[in-house]
Coordinates of C-alpha atoms and ligand atoms in Angstrom, one line a residue:
M29 CA 109.2 96.4 68.8
Q30 CA 111.3 99.4 69.6
T31 CA 112.3 99.6 73.3
T32 CA 115.4 101.8 73.2
Q33 CA 114.0 104.4 75.6
S34 CA 113.0 101.8 78.2
Q35 CA 116.4 100.2 78.0
Q36 CA 118.1 103.5 78.5
L37 CA 115.8 104.5 81.4
F38 CA 116.3 101.1 83.1
E39 CA 120.1 101.5 83.0
R40 CA 119.7 104.9 84.4
A41 CA 117.2 103.8 87.1
K42 CA 119.5 101.1 88.4
K43 CA 122.1 103.8 89.4
T44 CA 119.8 105.3 92.0
I45 CA 117.0 102.7 92.7
P46 CA 117.6 99.2 93.9
G47 CA 117.1 96.9 90.9
G48 CA 115.9 100.0 89.0
V49 CA 112.3 99.6 90.3
N50 CA 110.2 100.5 93.3
S51 CA 108.6 97.1 93.5
P52 CA 110.5 93.9 92.7
V53 CA 108.0 92.1 90.5
R54 CA 108.1 95.0 88.0
A55 CA 111.7 94.2 87.1
F56 CA 110.8 91.3 84.7
R57 CA 113.4 89.2 86.5
A58 CA 111.1 86.1 86.2
V59 CA 110.5 86.5 82.5
G60 CA 113.8 87.8 81.2
G61 CA 114.5 91.0 79.3
N62 CA 114.2 94.5 80.6
P63 CA 111.0 96.1 82.0
L64 CA 109.2 98.6 79.9
F65 CA 108.8 102.1 81.3
M66 CA 105.3 103.4 81.0
K67 CA 104.5 107.0 80.1
S68 CA 100.7 107.1 80.2
A69 CA 97.6 104.9 80.0
K70 CA 93.9 105.2 78.9
G71 CA 91.1 102.7 79.2
A72 CA 92.5 99.2 78.5
Y73 CA 95.8 100.5 77.0
L74 CA 99.3 101.3 78.4
Y75 CA 101.7 103.5 76.4
D76 CA 105.4 103.1 77.0
E77 CA 108.2 105.5 76.5
D78 CA 109.0 104.2 73.0
G79 CA 105.4 104.8 71.9
N80 CA 104.3 101.2 72.0
A81 CA 100.6 100.6 72.9
F82 CA 99.6 97.5 74.9
I83 CA 96.3 96.0 75.8
E84 CA 97.0 95.3 79.4
L85 CA 95.8 92.7 82.0
I86 CA 97.6 94.0 85.1
N87 CA 95.6 97.2 85.8
S88 CA 98.2 98.4 88.4
W89 CA 97.9 94.9 90.0
G90 CA 94.1 95.4 90.5
P91 CA 93.1 99.0 91.3
M92 CA 92.2 100.1 87.7
V93 CA 89.1 98.0 87.6
L94 CA 87.3 100.7 85.4
G95 CA 90.4 101.0 83.2
H96 CA 92.9 103.8 83.2
A97 CA 92.2 107.5 83.5
H98 CA 88.5 107.0 84.1
E99 CA 86.7 110.4 84.0
V100 CA 84.8 109.9 87.2
V101 CA 88.0 109.2 89.2
E102 CA 90.1 111.8 87.4
K103 CA 87.5 114.5 87.9
A104 CA 87.4 113.8 91.7
V105 CA 91.1 114.1 91.9
R106 CA 91.3 117.3 89.9
E107 CA 88.7 118.9 92.2
A108 CA 90.4 117.7 95.3
I109 CA 93.9 119.0 94.6
T110 CA 92.8 122.6 94.5
G111 CA 92.1 122.5 98.2
S112 CA 95.6 121.5 99.3
L113 CA 97.0 118.0 99.1
S114 CA 97.0 117.2 102.8
F115 CA 96.0 118.5 106.2
G116 CA 96.9 115.9 108.8
A117 CA 93.5 116.7 110.4
P118 CA 90.2 114.8 110.2
T119 CA 88.0 115.6 107.2
R120 CA 84.4 115.0 106.1
K121 CA 85.4 112.7 103.2
E122 CA 87.0 110.2 105.6
I123 CA 83.6 109.8 107.3
E124 CA 82.0 109.4 103.9
I125 CA 84.3 106.7 102.7
A126 CA 84.2 104.9 106.0
E127 CA 80.3 104.9 105.9
L128 CA 80.4 103.7 102.3
I129 CA 82.8 100.8 103.1
V130 CA 80.7 99.8 106.1
S131 CA 77.6 99.8 103.9
M132 CA 79.3 97.8 101.1
V133 CA 81.2 95.2 103.1
P134 CA 79.0 93.0 105.3
S135 CA 81.6 92.1 107.9
V136 CA 82.9 95.6 108.5
E137 CA 81.3 97.7 111.2
K138 CA 84.3 100.1 111.7
V139 CA 87.3 100.8 109.5
R140 CA 90.6 102.5 109.7
L141 CA 92.3 104.0 106.6
V142 CA 96.0 103.5 106.0
N143 CA 98.3 104.0 103.0
S144 CA 98.8 100.5 101.6
G145 CA 97.7 96.9 101.7
T146 CA 100.9 96.1 103.7
E147 CA 100.0 98.7 106.4
A148 CA 96.5 97.3 106.5
T149 CA 97.6 93.7 107.1
M150 CA 100.4 94.6 109.5
S151 CA 97.9 96.7 111.6
A152 CA 95.2 93.9 111.4
I153 CA 97.6 91.4 112.8
R154 CA 98.8 93.7 115.6
L155 CA 95.2 94.4 116.5
A156 CA 94.3 90.7 116.5
R157 CA 97.2 90.1 118.9
G158 CA 96.3 93.0 121.1
Y159 CA 92.6 92.0 121.2
T160 CA 93.2 88.3 122.0
G161 CA 96.4 88.7 124.1
R162 CA 97.8 85.9 122.0
E163 CA 101.0 85.9 119.9
K164 CA 101.0 83.4 117.0
I165 CA 99.3 83.8 113.6
I166 CA 98.6 81.2 110.8
K167 CA 99.1 82.2 107.2
F168 CA 99.0 80.0 104.1
E169 CA 101.9 79.0 101.9
G170 CA 101.9 81.1 98.7
C171 CA 99.7 83.8 100.1
Y172 CA 101.1 87.3 100.1
H173 CA 99.9 89.9 102.6
G174 CA 102.4 92.6 101.8
H175 CA 106.0 92.9 103.0
G176 CA 105.4 93.1 106.8
D177 CA 107.9 90.9 108.6
S178 CA 105.2 88.5 109.9
F179 CA 104.1 87.7 106.4
L180 CA 107.4 87.1 104.6
I181 CA 107.2 83.4 105.6
A182 CA 106.4 81.1 102.7
A183 CA 105.1 84.3 101.0
G184 CA 103.7 84.6 97.5
S185 CA 103.8 87.2 94.8
G186 CA 107.2 88.9 94.3
A187 CA 108.7 86.9 97.1
I188 CA 108.2 83.6 95.2
T189 CA 109.1 85.3 91.9
M190 CA 112.4 86.5 93.4
G191 CA 113.0 83.1 95.2
V192 CA 112.8 84.6 98.7
P193 CA 109.5 83.4 100.1
D194 CA 111.3 83.5 103.5
S195 CA 113.2 86.8 103.3
P196 CA 116.5 87.6 105.0
G197 CA 116.1 90.3 107.6
V198 CA 113.1 88.6 109.2
T199 CA 114.2 87.7 112.7
K200 CA 113.7 84.2 114.2
G201 CA 111.5 85.6 116.8
V202 CA 109.1 87.0 114.3
A203 CA 109.3 83.9 112.1
N204 CA 108.5 81.7 115.1
D205 CA 105.2 83.5 115.6
T206 CA 104.1 82.8 112.1
L207 CA 102.8 79.3 111.4
T208 CA 102.0 78.2 107.9
A209 CA 99.7 75.6 106.3
P210 CA 99.1 74.6 102.7
Y211 CA 96.2 76.4 101.1
N212 CA 93.0 74.4 101.1
D213 CA 94.3 72.0 103.8
L214 CA 91.9 72.2 106.8
E215 CA 93.5 69.2 108.5
A216 CA 96.9 71.0 108.6
V217 CA 95.2 74.1 110.2
R218 CA 93.5 71.9 112.8
T219 CA 96.8 70.3 113.7
L220 CA 98.5 73.7 114.1
V221 CA 95.6 75.0 116.3
E222 CA 95.7 72.0 118.5
A223 CA 99.5 72.1 118.9
N224 CA 99.4 75.8 119.8
S225 CA 96.2 75.8 121.8
G226 CA 95.2 79.1 123.3
N227 CA 98.1 80.9 121.6
I228 CA 96.9 81.7 118.1
A229 CA 95.6 85.3 117.7
A230 CA 94.6 85.1 114.0
I231 CA 94.3 83.2 110.9
I232 CA 94.9 85.5 107.9
I233 CA 94.0 84.3 104.4
E234 CA 93.4 85.5 100.9
P235 CA 89.9 84.1 100.6
V236 CA 90.6 83.8 96.9
A237 CA 94.3 83.6 96.5
G238 CA 96.0 85.7 93.8
N239 CA 99.6 85.7 94.8
M240 CA 100.7 82.2 93.7
G241 CA 98.7 82.7 90.6
L242 CA 95.0 82.5 91.1
V243 CA 94.0 79.7 93.4
L244 CA 90.4 79.2 94.5
P245 CA 89.2 77.9 97.9
K246 CA 87.8 74.4 97.8
E247 CA 84.2 73.8 98.7
G248 CA 83.9 74.1 102.5
F249 CA 87.4 75.4 103.1
L250 CA 86.5 79.0 104.2
A251 CA 83.5 77.7 106.2
G252 CA 85.9 75.2 107.8
L253 CA 88.3 78.0 108.8
R254 CA 85.3 79.9 110.2
A255 CA 84.3 76.9 112.4
I256 CA 87.9 76.4 113.6
C257 CA 88.2 80.1 114.6
D258 CA 84.8 80.1 116.3
K259 CA 85.8 77.0 118.4
A260 CA 89.3 78.3 119.3
G261 CA 88.5 82.1 119.7
I262 CA 90.8 82.9 116.8
V263 CA 90.3 86.2 114.8
L264 CA 89.6 85.2 111.1
I265 CA 91.0 87.8 108.8
F266 CA 90.2 87.9 105.1
D267 CA 92.9 89.7 103.2
E268 CA 90.8 91.3 100.4
V269 CA 93.4 93.8 99.3
M270 CA 93.2 92.2 95.8
T271 CA 89.7 90.8 95.7
G272 CA 87.8 93.5 97.6
F273 CA 85.4 95.4 95.4
R274 CA 86.6 93.4 92.4
L275 CA 84.8 90.1 92.7
A276 CA 81.7 91.6 94.2
K277 CA 80.6 94.8 95.8
G278 CA 80.9 93.1 99.2
G279 CA 84.0 91.1 98.3
V280 CA 84.5 87.4 98.5
Q281 CA 82.4 87.1 101.7
E282 CA 79.4 88.1 99.6
G283 CA 79.9 85.2 97.2
F284 CA 81.1 82.5 99.5
G285 CA 78.7 83.3 102.4
V286 CA 81.4 83.2 105.2
L287 CA 81.7 86.2 107.4
Q288 CA 85.2 87.0 108.7
D289 CA 86.0 89.0 111.8
M290 CA 88.3 91.4 110.1
T291 CA 88.9 92.5 106.5
T292 CA 92.0 94.1 105.0
L293 CA 91.5 96.3 101.8
G294 CA 93.6 98.2 99.3
K295 CA 94.1 98.6 95.6
I296 CA 90.6 99.4 94.3
I297 CA 89.7 101.3 97.5
G298 CA 92.1 104.1 96.4
G299 CA 91.1 104.1 92.7
G300 CA 94.8 104.1 91.9
M301 CA 95.9 106.3 94.7
P302 CA 97.7 105.0 97.9
V303 CA 94.9 103.9 100.2
G304 CA 94.6 100.8 102.4
A305 CA 92.2 99.9 105.1
Y306 CA 91.4 97.4 107.9
G307 CA 88.0 96.9 109.4
G308 CA 85.8 94.5 111.2
K309 CA 83.6 94.0 114.2
R310 CA 83.1 97.0 116.4
E311 CA 84.3 95.2 119.5
I312 CA 87.6 94.5 117.8
M313 CA 88.1 97.8 116.0
D314 CA 87.5 99.7 119.2
F315 CA 90.8 98.3 120.5
V316 CA 92.6 100.6 118.0
S317 CA 94.1 103.8 119.3
P318 CA 92.9 106.3 120.3
A319 CA 89.7 104.4 121.1
G320 CA 91.7 101.5 122.6
P321 CA 95.3 100.5 123.5
V322 CA 96.5 99.1 120.1
Y323 CA 98.7 101.7 118.5
Q324 CA 98.6 102.5 114.8
A325 CA 99.1 105.8 113.0
G326 CA 99.9 107.5 109.7
T327 CA 100.8 111.0 108.5
L328 CA 98.9 110.6 105.2
S329 CA 96.2 108.2 106.4
G330 CA 92.9 109.4 105.0
N331 CA 94.7 111.8 102.7
P332 CA 92.0 114.1 101.1
V333 CA 93.2 113.6 97.5
A334 CA 93.5 109.8 97.8
V335 CA 90.2 109.5 99.6
S336 CA 88.5 111.6 96.9
A337 CA 89.7 109.1 94.3
G338 CA 88.6 106.1 96.4
L339 CA 85.2 107.7 97.1
A340 CA 84.6 108.3 93.4
M341 CA 85.6 104.7 92.6
L342 CA 83.5 103.1 95.4
H343 CA 80.4 105.3 94.7
Y344 CA 80.7 104.3 91.0
L345 CA 80.8 100.6 91.9
N346 CA 78.2 100.8 94.6
N347 CA 75.7 102.6 92.3
R348 CA 76.4 100.4 89.2
P349 CA 76.1 96.7 90.3
Q350 CA 75.9 96.0 86.5
T351 CA 79.7 96.6 86.5
Y352 CA 80.2 93.2 88.1
E353 CA 78.0 91.5 85.5
K354 CA 80.2 93.2 82.8
L355 CA 83.4 92.0 84.6
E356 CA 82.0 88.5 84.9
S357 CA 81.0 88.5 81.2
L358 CA 84.4 89.7 80.0
G359 CA 86.1 87.1 82.2
N360 CA 84.0 84.3 80.8
Q361 CA 84.4 85.5 77.2
L362 CA 88.2 85.7 77.5
V363 CA 88.8 82.5 79.5
N364 CA 86.5 80.4 77.3
G365 CA 88.5 81.6 74.3
L366 CA 91.8 80.8 76.0
R367 CA 90.6 77.3 76.9
E368 CA 89.3 76.7 73.4
S369 CA 92.7 77.7 72.0
L370 CA 94.4 75.2 74.3
R371 CA 92.0 72.5 73.3
D372 CA 92.5 73.3 69.5
L373 CA 96.3 72.9 70.0
G374 CA 96.0 69.7 72.1
L375 CA 97.4 71.4 75.2
N376 CA 95.9 70.8 78.7
Y377 CA 97.5 73.5 80.7
T378 CA 95.5 74.7 83.8
I379 CA 93.5 77.9 83.9
N380 CA 92.1 79.0 87.2
H381 CA 89.4 81.7 86.9
I382 CA 86.8 83.7 88.9
G383 CA 85.1 86.8 87.7
S384 CA 87.6 89.3 86.3
M385 CA 90.7 87.3 87.6
Y386 CA 92.5 84.4 86.0
S387 CA 95.8 82.7 85.8
L388 CA 97.2 80.3 83.0
F389 CA 99.5 77.9 84.7
F390 CA 102.0 76.0 82.5
T391 CA 101.3 72.7 84.3
K392 CA 98.9 69.9 83.6
Q393 CA 98.1 69.5 87.3
E394 CA 95.1 71.0 89.0
V395 CA 96.5 74.0 90.9
I396 CA 95.0 74.1 94.4
D397 CA 97.9 75.4 96.5
F398 CA 101.5 76.6 96.5
A399 CA 103.0 73.1 95.8
T400 CA 100.9 72.5 92.8
A401 CA 101.4 76.1 91.5
K402 CA 105.1 75.5 91.7
T403 CA 104.9 72.5 89.3
S404 CA 104.4 75.1 86.5
D405 CA 107.1 75.5 83.9
T406 CA 108.2 79.1 84.7
A407 CA 110.7 79.2 81.8
L408 CA 107.9 78.4 79.4
F409 CA 105.8 81.0 81.0
G410 CA 108.6 83.5 80.4
R411 CA 108.7 82.7 76.7
Y412 CA 104.9 82.9 76.5
F413 CA 105.0 86.3 78.3
Q414 CA 107.6 87.7 75.9
S415 CA 105.7 86.4 72.9
M416 CA 102.5 88.0 74.1
L417 CA 104.4 91.3 74.7
R418 CA 105.7 91.2 71.1
R419 CA 102.0 91.0 70.1
E420 CA 101.4 94.0 72.3
I421 CA 99.5 92.2 75.1
Y422 CA 100.9 93.1 78.5
L423 CA 100.6 90.4 81.1
A424 CA 101.9 90.2 84.7
P425 CA 105.6 89.4 84.4
S426 CA 105.4 86.3 86.7
Q427 CA 103.7 82.9 86.6
F428 CA 102.8 83.5 90.3
E429 CA 100.5 86.5 89.8
S430 CA 96.8 86.7 88.9
L431 CA 95.7 88.7 85.9
F432 CA 93.0 91.4 86.1
L433 CA 90.4 92.5 83.6
S434 CA 88.9 96.0 83.5
T435 CA 85.5 97.2 82.2
A436 CA 87.5 99.2 79.6
L437 CA 88.2 96.0 77.6
T438 CA 86.1 95.7 74.4
D439 CA 85.0 92.5 72.7
E440 CA 87.5 93.4 70.0
N441 CA 90.3 93.6 72.7
V442 CA 89.2 90.2 74.0
R443 CA 89.4 88.7 70.5
T444 CA 92.8 90.2 70.0
I445 CA 94.1 88.8 73.3
I446 CA 92.8 85.3 72.4
Q447 CA 94.4 85.5 68.9
A448 CA 97.7 86.6 70.4
H449 CA 97.5 83.8 73.0
H450 CA 96.9 81.2 70.2
E451 CA 99.9 82.4 68.2
S452 CA 102.1 82.7 71.2
L453 CA 101.3 79.1 72.2
Q454 CA 102.2 77.9 68.7
E455 CA 105.4 79.9 68.8
V456 CA 106.6 78.7 72.2
L457 CA 105.2 75.2 72.3
V458 CA 103.9 73.6 69.2
K459 CA 107.0 74.6 67.2
A460 CA 109.4 74.1 70.0
Ligands
KE4_11 P1 100.6 96.8 99.0 O1 101.4 97.0 100.2 O2 101.4 96.3 97.8 O3 99.6 97.9 98.7 O4 99.6 95.5 99.3 C1 100.1 94.3 99.8 C2 99.2 93.2 99.5 C3 98.4 92.7 100.5 N1 97.5 91.7 100.3 C4 97.3 91.1 99.1 C5 96.3 90.0 98.9 C6 98.1 91.6 98.0 O5 97.9 91.1 96.8 C7 99.0 92.7 98.2 C8 99.8 93.2 97.0 N2 99.7 92.6 95.8 C9 100.9 92.6 94.9 C10 100.5 91.9 93.6 N3 100.5 90.5 93.8 C11 101.4 94.0 94.7 C12 102.3 94.2 93.5 C13 103.7 94.5 93.9 O6 104.1 94.0 95.0 O7 104.3 95.3 93.2

């Protein structure tokens, strides 16, 4: 596979951009080799600067759930840009998307738009602290809630990939206010709550975790957190930046039957444009400025072009619930094929899967939290990643990321991925 253009662009990029990328996990540090520079995308395919075409399972880390360059979203953006790109004043469309989110997400009565998932989670934590008058938060090891200081403690995603789950630059003061527990460990949460009685503002969790690779909540785990929060007056925040509008119209809460106090959203909500949001109970959200004392602001929050893309995406998903059946079916078809291939080769690596998200862990252990995810052989993952890339299948360049399917995948694409997977396993394992 020819990658000359990408190699030249990467050398050039490193001269003016730290690490040559605008987000660390894109740099291929965890899998070796140089990142590929993408030129365009359509449907299930990415096209790089050297003219290679890849069937891809990142979908911009979640947003492109309908595949790339979907006509409904692109049309909305084309129409929006003719009326100026930004006003910095309230617009009708911001009301429309807020009403749509409230109608789609059961736990959200009011919502504030921001420009990224990080802004959403940072704001949600500040609001929970302002609303409760308490200072500490609990997060879970391996969960990633964006790069806000409070969250870069035992953080997942690129932080694990780059080996800095506790980043330099986060002060001791901030770190002391962030308590961590292992995912799926209710007893550890109870111990933290008892030891910090009356001083925990919020528990924030990825209700289905995608940033240590995909890890699912055990039976009763989310309900247990709900009970702990109810008893201790703690705000329960589901960070659905990744899962929101992907696993179900109403997010994880719809499927697991646990209602959180606040929800953070991103990715799909912008249809590929920069939009984040945090929302929840009216009594909490009315603490946000200018309705209340908790300050949060943003020049481009509610941007008319980004909101137009998000509105088109959410209306499409809201009006076509069969989209989720298709995502579910594609996910089952692909993962069943991957598992069958592992069995045929006598390999018992772990695959965690839900709906249109999955992760193949190069470990034989059940992966239920950060510690078990880290038993994976990341070097082997890197060889598998490169082998799949040579077969023109583009995966997330880290063991500690979930993969995402889009409705643009065809049955033929799924068969091609399974075949490439089988050949790659043979290449990196059976012959090793
Ligand atoms: P952004 O600030 O990247 O829009 O969202 C942060 C965020 C918050 N919460 C969850 C559950 C998330 O998954 C994310 C961002 N996800 C990563 C992918 N694991 C973004 C990819 C990247 O960092 O380049």
